Amino acid sequence: MKRFLPLLVAAALVAAPAASARPAEAPTLQPGKLIVAFGDPAPGFASGTVRGNTITNPRGYEVDLASAIAAKLGLKTVWMYSPWNSVFAPGTKRFDISFEEATITSQRKRTVDFTSSYLNANQGVLLSKQTTAPKSLADLRKLQLCAQTNTTGLDWIKTQLHPAKSPLAFPTTTAAYQAVQINKCQALILDVPLVSLEKKQNPSKFGPVAGQVVTHEQYGAVLQKGSKLLPVVNSTLKTLTANGTVGKLQKKWFNLNFAKIPTLS
């Protein structure tokens, strides 16, 4: 038997590196699970049935992207609802990662971490059915504008456009869309992909998407400040972009050429 001992030792030495080469378990809140948060339903991005803090049967680009990330990491997805106004609040998060079409900004990065970008966007102008389409920013300034609170759209109105009337601010996209429907708000300033897909899903409720304002924004998923999961997700996003998954999901869920929307200047 002694003559076989070196072979067994050699086999053990070969097996040891293989075992140690296994990828480490992702540092999520619950072992084996990726808790993914979404906000208000957004056509094409993430829509489902919201009941309290849970979301059932979600579907959309961000849902599929989160599922692809979880699959790469060997995790099971758990869906939850997180209101927009709480996403950037400092403190402990109940989710591992949140997909809420959130633009990456330096101010927001003070309280949360962002993944690398998974979509680029400008601001769009969605009109009520009773509003004449503006041909320029000068025309846009004359309208009663609205936006969602704590958004880059509202910030752009206040700091860049300086309209004649104070903009109306709503806590949710649902409330903002309703204001446009009843003409309380003549023009909603919100991300081009969001207003375009909302108009596509509900064509009879709104006027046209009259234009866009070039702001060169990037969407990033939100994580707890200092999250150890961030580099893991970024590496996975890089892989999914390189292998074409991200592009295929955008084509599947959007199928719109946002570049065709006229730019207001």
Coordinates of C-alpha atoms in Angstrom, one line a residue:
M1 CA 0.0 0.0 0.0
K2 CA 2.9 2.4 0.6
R3 CA 3.6 2.7 -3.1
F4 CA 0.1 4.2 -3.6
L5 CA 0.5 6.9 -0.9
P6 CA 2.3 9.5 -3.1
L7 CA -0.6 9.3 -5.6
L8 CA -3.2 9.9 -2.9
V9 CA -1.2 12.8 -1.5
A10 CA -0.8 14.3 -5.0
A11 CA -4.5 13.9 -5.7
A12 CA -5.3 15.7 -2.4
L13 CA -2.9 18.5 -3.4
V14 CA -4.7 18.9 -6.8
A15 CA -8.1 18.8 -5.2
A16 CA -7.3 21.4 -2.6
P17 CA -6.8 24.4 -5.0
A18 CA -10.0 23.4 -6.9
A19 CA -12.0 23.5 -3.7
S20 CA -10.5 26.9 -2.6
A21 CA -11.3 28.3 -6.1
R22 CA -15.0 28.2 -5.5
P23 CA -16.5 31.7 -5.7
A24 CA -17.3 33.1 -2.3
E25 CA -21.0 33.5 -1.3
A26 CA -22.3 36.9 -2.2
P27 CA -22.6 39.2 0.9
T28 CA -26.3 39.6 0.9
L29 CA -28.7 40.3 3.8
Q30 CA -30.0 36.8 3.8
P31 CA -27.8 33.8 2.7
G32 CA -28.7 32.5 -0.8
K33 CA -31.2 35.4 -1.5
L34 CA -31.0 38.8 -3.3
I35 CA -33.6 41.2 -1.9
V36 CA -34.6 43.5 -4.7
A37 CA -36.6 46.6 -4.2
F38 CA -38.8 48.5 -6.7
G39 CA -40.8 51.6 -6.4
D40 CA -44.0 52.8 -8.1
P41 CA -45.0 50.8 -11.1
A42 CA -43.1 52.0 -14.2
P43 CA -44.2 50.5 -17.6
G44 CA -41.3 48.6 -19.3
F45 CA -39.1 48.9 -16.2
A46 CA -40.9 47.2 -13.3
S47 CA -44.6 46.6 -12.8
G48 CA -46.3 44.2 -10.5
T49 CA -48.9 43.9 -7.7
V50 CA -48.0 46.0 -4.7
R51 CA -49.4 44.9 -1.3
G52 CA -47.8 46.6 1.6
N53 CA -44.1 46.0 1.3
T54 CA -44.3 43.1 -1.1
I55 CA -44.5 42.9 -4.9
T56 CA -45.8 39.9 -6.7
N57 CA -45.5 39.0 -10.3
P58 CA -43.1 41.8 -11.2
R59 CA -42.2 42.2 -14.9
G60 CA -40.0 44.6 -16.9
Y61 CA -36.4 45.5 -17.8
E62 CA -35.2 46.0 -14.3
V63 CA -36.9 42.8 -13.1
D64 CA -35.2 40.8 -15.8
L65 CA -31.9 42.5 -15.2
A66 CA -32.1 41.8 -11.4
S67 CA -33.0 38.2 -12.1
A68 CA -30.0 37.9 -14.5
I69 CA -27.7 39.3 -11.8
A70 CA -29.1 36.9 -9.2
A71 CA -28.7 33.9 -11.5
K72 CA -25.1 34.8 -12.2
L73 CA -24.5 34.9 -8.4
G74 CA -26.5 31.8 -7.7
L75 CA -29.1 33.6 -5.6
K76 CA -32.9 33.5 -5.4
T77 CA -34.6 36.8 -5.9
V78 CA -37.0 38.2 -3.3
W79 CA -39.0 41.2 -4.4
M80 CA -40.1 44.1 -2.2
Y81 CA -41.6 47.6 -2.4
S82 CA -39.6 50.7 -1.3
P83 CA -41.1 54.2 -1.7
W84 CA -39.1 56.6 -3.8
N85 CA -38.6 59.2 -1.1
S86 CA -37.0 56.6 1.2
V87 CA -34.5 55.2 -1.3
F88 CA -31.8 57.9 -0.7
A89 CA -32.4 58.4 3.0
P90 CA -29.4 57.6 5.2
G91 CA -29.4 54.6 7.4
T92 CA -29.8 50.8 7.1
K93 CA -31.6 49.5 4.0
R94 CA -34.0 46.5 4.1
F95 CA -33.0 45.6 0.6
D96 CA -29.8 44.4 -1.0
I97 CA -30.3 46.4 -4.1
S98 CA -33.0 48.8 -5.5
F99 CA -33.9 49.4 -9.1
E100 CA -36.0 52.6 -9.4
E101 CA -34.7 54.3 -12.5
A102 CA -32.5 56.4 -10.2
T103 CA -30.1 58.8 -11.8
I104 CA -26.6 58.7 -10.4
T105 CA -25.7 62.1 -8.8
S106 CA -23.0 63.2 -6.4
Q107 CA -25.5 64.4 -3.9
R108 CA -27.3 61.0 -3.7
K109 CA -23.9 59.3 -3.4
R110 CA -23.5 60.9 -0.1
T111 CA -26.0 58.6 1.5
V112 CA -26.1 55.5 -0.8
D113 CA -23.9 53.6 -3.2
F114 CA -24.7 53.2 -6.9
T115 CA -23.8 50.4 -9.3
S116 CA -22.4 51.3 -12.7
S117 CA -24.9 52.6 -15.2
Y118 CA -27.5 50.2 -16.7
L119 CA -29.3 52.8 -18.9
N120 CA -28.7 56.4 -20.2
A121 CA -31.5 58.9 -20.2
N122 CA -32.5 62.6 -20.8
Q123 CA -35.4 64.5 -19.4
G124 CA -38.7 64.2 -21.3
V125 CA -41.7 66.5 -21.7
L126 CA -45.1 64.7 -21.5
L127 CA -48.1 67.0 -22.2
S128 CA -51.7 67.0 -21.3
K129 CA -54.2 66.5 -24.1
Q130 CA -55.3 70.1 -23.9
T131 CA -51.8 71.6 -24.2
T132 CA -50.2 73.0 -27.4
A133 CA -46.8 71.4 -27.9
P134 CA -43.9 73.8 -27.1
K135 CA -41.4 74.4 -29.8
S136 CA -38.6 75.7 -27.6
L137 CA -37.6 76.1 -24.0
A138 CA -39.0 79.6 -24.1
D139 CA -42.4 78.0 -24.8
L140 CA -42.0 75.4 -22.1
R141 CA -41.3 78.1 -19.5
K142 CA -44.8 79.5 -20.0
L143 CA -46.6 76.3 -19.1
Q144 CA -47.7 74.9 -15.7
L145 CA -45.0 72.3 -15.2
C146 CA -44.9 69.4 -12.7
A147 CA -42.4 66.8 -11.6
Q148 CA -42.0 64.1 -9.0
T149 CA -40.4 65.2 -5.7
N150 CA -36.7 64.5 -5.2
T151 CA -36.0 63.9 -8.9
T152 CA -33.5 65.4 -11.3
G153 CA -36.5 66.6 -13.4
L154 CA -37.7 68.8 -10.6
D155 CA -34.1 70.0 -10.0
W156 CA -33.7 70.9 -13.7
I157 CA -36.9 72.9 -13.7
K158 CA -35.9 74.9 -10.7
T159 CA -32.2 75.4 -11.4
Q160 CA -32.0 75.5 -15.2
L161 CA -35.4 76.3 -16.8
H162 CA -36.8 78.9 -14.3
P163 CA -40.4 78.8 -15.5
A164 CA -42.9 81.6 -15.1
K165 CA -45.0 79.6 -12.7
S166 CA -43.8 77.5 -9.8
P167 CA -43.8 73.8 -10.7
L168 CA -46.1 71.4 -9.0
A169 CA -44.4 68.5 -7.1
F170 CA -45.9 65.1 -6.5
P171 CA -44.6 62.3 -4.2
T172 CA -45.3 59.6 -6.7
T173 CA -45.2 59.2 -10.5
T174 CA -48.8 57.9 -10.3
A175 CA -49.9 61.3 -8.8
A176 CA -47.9 63.2 -11.4
Y177 CA -49.4 61.3 -14.3
Q178 CA -52.9 61.8 -12.9
A179 CA -52.3 65.6 -12.7
V180 CA -51.3 65.6 -16.4
Q181 CA -54.5 63.6 -17.3
I182 CA -56.8 66.2 -15.7
N183 CA -54.7 69.1 -17.1
K184 CA -53.8 70.3 -13.6
C185 CA -50.3 70.0 -14.9
Q186 CA -49.7 71.0 -18.6
A187 CA -46.3 69.3 -18.9
L188 CA -44.6 66.7 -16.8
I189 CA -40.8 66.8 -16.7
L190 CA -39.6 63.2 -16.2
D191 CA -37.1 60.9 -17.8
V192 CA -37.6 60.2 -21.5
P193 CA -37.8 56.4 -21.1
L194 CA -40.4 56.7 -18.4
V195 CA -42.8 59.2 -20.1
S196 CA -42.4 57.5 -23.5
L197 CA -43.3 54.1 -22.1
E198 CA -46.2 55.5 -20.1
K199 CA -47.6 57.2 -23.2
K200 CA -47.1 54.0 -25.2
Q201 CA -49.1 52.0 -22.6
N202 CA -51.8 54.6 -22.1
P203 CA -52.0 56.5 -25.4
S204 CA -55.5 58.0 -24.9
K205 CA -54.7 59.6 -21.5
F206 CA -52.0 62.0 -22.6
G207 CA -50.9 64.4 -25.2
P208 CA -47.6 63.7 -27.0
V209 CA -44.1 63.4 -25.6
A210 CA -43.3 66.8 -27.0
G211 CA -39.6 66.8 -26.6
Q212 CA -36.6 66.1 -24.5
V213 CA -33.9 68.1 -22.8
V214 CA -30.4 66.7 -23.1
T215 CA -29.1 66.1 -19.5
H216 CA -26.9 63.0 -20.1
E217 CA -28.2 61.1 -17.1
Q218 CA -27.3 57.5 -16.1
Y219 CA -29.4 55.1 -14.1
G220 CA -27.7 53.1 -11.4
A221 CA -29.1 50.6 -8.9
V222 CA -29.0 51.7 -5.3
L223 CA -27.3 49.8 -2.5
Q224 CA -26.5 50.5 1.2
K225 CA -23.7 53.0 1.6
G226 CA -20.5 51.0 2.0
S227 CA -22.1 47.8 0.7
K228 CA -19.7 44.9 0.2
L229 CA -22.1 43.7 -2.5
L230 CA -21.3 46.6 -4.8
P231 CA -18.1 45.3 -6.5
V232 CA -19.8 41.9 -7.0
V233 CA -22.8 43.4 -8.7
N234 CA -20.7 45.8 -10.8
S235 CA -18.6 42.8 -12.0
T236 CA -21.7 40.9 -12.9
L237 CA -23.2 44.0 -14.7
K238 CA -20.0 44.3 -16.8
T239 CA -20.3 40.6 -17.8
L240 CA -24.0 41.0 -18.7
T241 CA -23.3 44.1 -20.8
A242 CA -20.3 42.4 -22.6
N243 CA -22.3 39.2 -23.5
G244 CA -25.2 41.2 -24.9
T245 CA -27.8 40.5 -22.2
V246 CA -28.3 44.1 -21.2
G247 CA -28.8 45.2 -24.9
K248 CA -31.3 42.3 -25.5
L249 CA -33.3 43.2 -22.4
Q250 CA -33.6 46.9 -23.5
K251 CA -34.8 45.9 -26.9
K252 CA -37.3 43.4 -25.4
W253 CA -38.9 45.9 -23.0
F254 CA -38.5 49.3 -24.7
N255 CA -38.5 48.8 -28.5
L256 CA -38.6 52.6 -28.9
N257 CA -36.1 54.9 -30.5
F258 CA -35.8 57.7 -27.9
A259 CA -33.4 59.5 -30.2
K260 CA -36.3 60.4 -32.5
I261 CA -37.9 62.6 -29.8
P262 CA -37.1 66.2 -30.7
T263 CA -34.7 68.1 -28.5
L264 CA -35.9 71.4 -27.1
S265 CA -33.5 74.3 -27.0

